[in-house]
Amino acid sequence: AQSVTQLGSHVSVSEGALVLLRCNYSSSVPPYLFWYVQYPNQGLQLLLKYTTGATLVKGINGFEAEFKKSETSFHLTKPSAHMSDAAEYFCAVSSSGYSTLTFGKGTMLLVSP
Amino acid sequence: NAGVTQTPKFRILKIGQSMTLQCTQDMNHNYMYWYRQDPGMGLKLIYYSVGAGITDKGEVPNGYNVSRSTTEDFPLRLELAAPSQTSVYFCASSWGQDGSYEQYFGPGTRLTVT
């Protein structure tokens, strides 16, 4: 069975500050890891994903995440928050042989001026 | 290329009524999914399909039915609507059977059952 834990249902940062959203996963096989973003009243869109290879993954809008197998983590970061980053962020896990995703409960990012 | 489209955007149902949520994708994806999203709970998989004529249950299938007669369409049927089915429903699609493929999401249907 696979599972995802996102620490913190809400994270607040000031514009220009570092963004750090935490994600830990559980998987009995090598995982594929995803971060999706959901803007208000919209569907989800992919920010970035890790499948194999380089453990530091760069995504859209300046976000990146690092796969750390020893810590079973895939935390999302952005050096400098922008007002437009305010949204809900979901971490998800899958693996080879699985066609379905398991999502975390989401973290709402609030950005203040 | 419209991607994944869903209709309707909003719907209010009375308890016991039934309805079909429509989902269409124009990317020729074999895999399609239905999720429900409840506040603070993330997305839960209701049903998915690996191709026309093949469907399988997800984590929360009770109270729902699906069919997949074409590659493009994957409707979700609610029979005997209950207040517990008040939620936002998302349809998604992806290329392949391996979990490394990105899922593409529709804009969602907001359903209220009263």
Coordinates of C-alpha atoms in Angstrom, one line a residue:
Chain A
A1 CA 0.0 0.0 0.0
Q2 CA 1.1 3.5 -0.7
S3 CA 0.4 6.7 1.4
V4 CA 1.4 10.3 1.4
T5 CA 1.6 12.7 4.4
Q6 CA 1.7 16.4 3.9
L7 CA 2.8 18.3 7.0
G8 CA 0.7 21.4 7.6
S9 CA -2.7 22.0 6.1
H10 CA -1.9 25.7 5.8
V11 CA 1.5 27.4 5.3
S12 CA 1.8 31.2 5.4
V13 CA 4.7 33.1 3.9
S14 CA 5.5 36.7 3.0
E15 CA 6.1 37.7 -0.6
G16 CA 9.7 37.1 -1.4
A17 CA 10.2 34.6 1.4
L18 CA 11.3 30.9 0.9
V19 CA 8.5 28.5 0.3
L20 CA 8.8 25.0 1.8
L21 CA 6.0 22.5 1.6
R22 CA 6.6 19.1 3.2
C23 CA 5.7 15.7 1.8
N24 CA 6.6 12.3 3.1
Y25 CA 5.6 9.1 1.4
S26 CA 5.3 5.4 2.1
S27 CA 5.8 2.8 -0.6
S28 CA 7.1 -0.8 -0.7
V29 CA 8.5 -0.3 -4.2
P30 CA 10.5 2.5 -5.8
P31 CA 8.1 5.4 -6.0
Y32 CA 7.1 7.9 -8.6
L33 CA 6.4 11.3 -6.9
F34 CA 4.4 14.2 -8.1
W35 CA 3.5 17.7 -7.0
Y36 CA 0.2 19.2 -8.3
V37 CA -1.1 22.7 -7.8
Q38 CA -4.8 23.7 -7.7
Y39 CA -5.8 27.4 -8.1
P40 CA -9.2 28.4 -6.8
N41 CA -12.1 26.8 -8.6
Q42 CA -9.8 25.0 -11.0
G43 CA -8.6 21.5 -11.7
L44 CA -5.1 20.3 -10.7
Q45 CA -2.1 20.8 -12.9
L46 CA 1.3 19.2 -12.7
L47 CA 4.1 21.2 -11.1
L48 CA 6.8 18.6 -11.3
K49 CA 7.5 14.9 -11.0
Y50 CA 10.2 12.5 -10.1
T51 CA 10.4 9.1 -11.8
T52 CA 14.1 8.0 -12.0
G53 CA 17.4 9.7 -12.4
A54 CA 18.4 13.0 -10.9
T55 CA 16.9 13.4 -7.5
L56 CA 16.5 17.2 -7.7
V57 CA 13.6 18.0 -10.0
K58 CA 12.8 21.4 -11.4
G59 CA 9.3 22.3 -12.3
I60 CA 7.2 25.2 -13.5
N61 CA 7.0 28.6 -12.0
G62 CA 10.4 28.3 -10.2
F63 CA 9.5 25.4 -8.0
E64 CA 11.7 22.4 -7.4
A65 CA 11.7 19.3 -5.2
E66 CA 14.3 16.8 -4.0
F67 CA 13.7 13.1 -3.7
K68 CA 15.4 11.8 -0.6
K69 CA 15.0 8.0 -0.3
S70 CA 16.6 7.7 3.1
E71 CA 14.1 10.2 4.5
T72 CA 11.2 9.1 2.3
S73 CA 10.6 12.7 1.5
F74 CA 9.8 14.9 -1.5
H75 CA 9.6 18.4 -0.2
L76 CA 8.7 21.3 -2.5
T77 CA 10.6 24.5 -2.4
K78 CA 10.7 27.9 -4.1
P79 CA 13.3 30.5 -3.2
S80 CA 11.1 33.5 -3.4
A81 CA 7.3 33.5 -3.0
H82 CA 5.1 35.5 -5.3
M83 CA 1.5 36.5 -4.7
S84 CA 0.4 34.3 -7.7
D85 CA 1.8 31.2 -5.9
A86 CA -1.2 31.3 -3.5
A87 CA -3.0 28.0 -4.1
E88 CA -3.4 24.5 -2.8
Y89 CA -0.6 22.0 -3.4
F90 CA -0.9 18.3 -3.5
C91 CA 1.8 15.7 -3.2
A92 CA 1.0 12.3 -4.8
V93 CA 2.7 8.9 -5.2
S94 CA 2.6 6.1 -7.7
S95 CA 5.0 3.4 -8.8
S96 CA 5.8 1.0 -11.7
G97 CA 2.9 -1.3 -12.3
Y98 CA 0.4 1.1 -10.7
S99 CA -1.8 3.2 -12.9
T100 CA -3.3 5.1 -10.0
L101 CA -2.1 8.0 -7.8
T102 CA -2.4 8.3 -4.1
F103 CA -2.8 11.9 -3.0
G104 CA -1.9 13.7 0.2
K105 CA -4.5 15.9 1.9
G106 CA -3.1 19.0 0.4
T107 CA -1.4 22.2 1.8
M108 CA -2.9 25.6 1.2
L109 CA -0.1 28.2 0.6
L110 CA -1.0 31.7 1.7
V111 CA 1.2 34.6 0.5
S112 CA 1.0 38.0 2.2
P113 CA 2.4 41.2 0.8
Chain B
N1 CA -7.1 20.7 -28.1
A2 CA -9.5 21.1 -25.3
G3 CA -7.9 18.5 -22.9
V4 CA -10.4 17.1 -20.4
T5 CA -13.8 18.7 -20.3
Q6 CA -16.5 18.1 -17.7
T7 CA -20.2 19.0 -17.6
P8 CA -22.0 20.4 -15.8
K9 CA -19.9 22.8 -13.7
F10 CA -22.5 23.0 -10.9
R11 CA -25.5 20.9 -9.9
I12 CA -27.9 20.8 -7.0
L13 CA -29.7 17.5 -6.5
K14 CA -32.4 16.4 -4.1
I15 CA -31.9 13.3 -2.0
G16 CA -32.8 10.2 -4.0
Q17 CA -32.4 11.8 -7.4
S18 CA -29.9 10.5 -9.9
M19 CA -27.6 12.2 -12.4
T20 CA -24.7 11.6 -14.8
L21 CA -21.5 13.6 -14.7
Q22 CA -20.0 13.8 -18.1
C23 CA -16.2 13.6 -18.9
T24 CA -14.6 13.8 -22.3
Q25 CA -10.9 13.9 -23.3
D26 CA -9.5 14.6 -26.7
M27 CA -5.9 13.5 -26.1
N28 CA -6.5 9.8 -27.1
H29 CA -5.5 8.7 -23.5
N30 CA -6.3 5.1 -22.6
Y31 CA -6.5 5.7 -18.9
M32 CA -9.3 7.8 -17.3
Y33 CA -10.1 8.4 -13.6
W34 CA -12.9 9.9 -11.4
Y35 CA -12.0 11.5 -8.1
R36 CA -13.9 13.3 -5.5
Q37 CA -12.4 16.2 -3.4
D38 CA -13.7 17.1 0.0
P39 CA -12.2 19.9 2.1
G40 CA -9.1 18.9 3.9
M41 CA -9.2 15.3 2.6
G42 CA -7.3 15.5 -0.7
L43 CA -8.5 13.6 -3.7
K44 CA -10.0 10.1 -3.4
L45 CA -10.3 7.8 -6.4
I46 CA -13.8 6.6 -7.2
Y47 CA -13.4 4.6 -10.4
Y48 CA -10.9 4.3 -13.2
S49 CA -10.7 2.8 -16.6
V50 CA -7.7 1.4 -18.5
G51 CA -9.4 1.4 -21.9
A52 CA -12.8 1.2 -23.6
G53 CA -14.9 -1.5 -22.0
I54 CA -12.7 -1.9 -18.9
T55 CA -13.4 -0.3 -15.5
D56 CA -12.3 -0.9 -12.0
K57 CA -13.1 0.4 -8.5
G58 CA -11.0 2.8 -6.7
E59 CA -10.9 3.7 -3.0
V60 CA -14.5 5.1 -2.6
P61 CA -16.8 3.5 -5.3
N62 CA -20.0 3.0 -3.2
G63 CA -23.0 4.9 -4.6
Y64 CA -21.4 5.4 -8.0
N65 CA -21.3 3.6 -11.4
V66 CA -19.2 4.2 -14.5
S67 CA -19.0 2.9 -18.1
R68 CA -16.5 3.4 -20.8
S69 CA -17.9 2.7 -24.3
T70 CA -15.4 4.9 -26.1
T71 CA -11.8 6.1 -25.6
E72 CA -13.0 9.7 -25.2
D73 CA -15.9 9.4 -22.8
F74 CA -16.0 8.3 -19.1
P75 CA -19.4 9.2 -17.5
L76 CA -20.0 8.9 -13.8
R77 CA -23.5 7.9 -12.6
L78 CA -24.9 8.7 -9.2
E79 CA -27.9 6.6 -8.3
L80 CA -30.1 7.6 -5.3
A81 CA -28.1 10.7 -4.4
A82 CA -27.2 11.2 -0.7
P83 CA -25.9 14.2 1.2
S84 CA -22.6 12.4 1.7
Q85 CA -22.1 12.7 -2.1
T86 CA -21.9 16.5 -1.8
S87 CA -18.4 17.1 -3.2
V88 CA -16.3 18.4 -6.1
Y89 CA -15.8 15.8 -8.7
F90 CA -12.8 15.7 -11.0
C91 CA -12.2 13.6 -14.1
A92 CA -8.6 13.0 -15.3
S93 CA -6.8 11.1 -18.0
S94 CA -3.3 9.8 -18.7
W95 CA -1.3 8.0 -21.4
G96 CA -0.1 4.7 -20.0
Q97 CA -0.3 1.9 -17.6
D98 CA 2.9 2.9 -15.8
G99 CA 2.5 5.2 -12.8
S100 CA 5.1 7.6 -14.2
Y101 CA 2.7 9.3 -16.5
E102 CA 1.1 12.7 -15.7
Q103 CA -2.6 12.8 -15.2
Y104 CA -4.5 15.7 -16.8
F105 CA -7.4 17.0 -14.9
G106 CA -10.7 18.6 -15.9
P107 CA -12.1 21.7 -14.3
G108 CA -14.4 19.8 -11.9
T109 CA -18.1 19.5 -11.2
R110 CA -19.4 21.0 -7.9
L111 CA -22.3 18.9 -6.7
T112 CA -24.6 19.6 -3.7
V113 CA -27.2 17.1 -2.5
T114 CA -29.9 18.5 -0.2

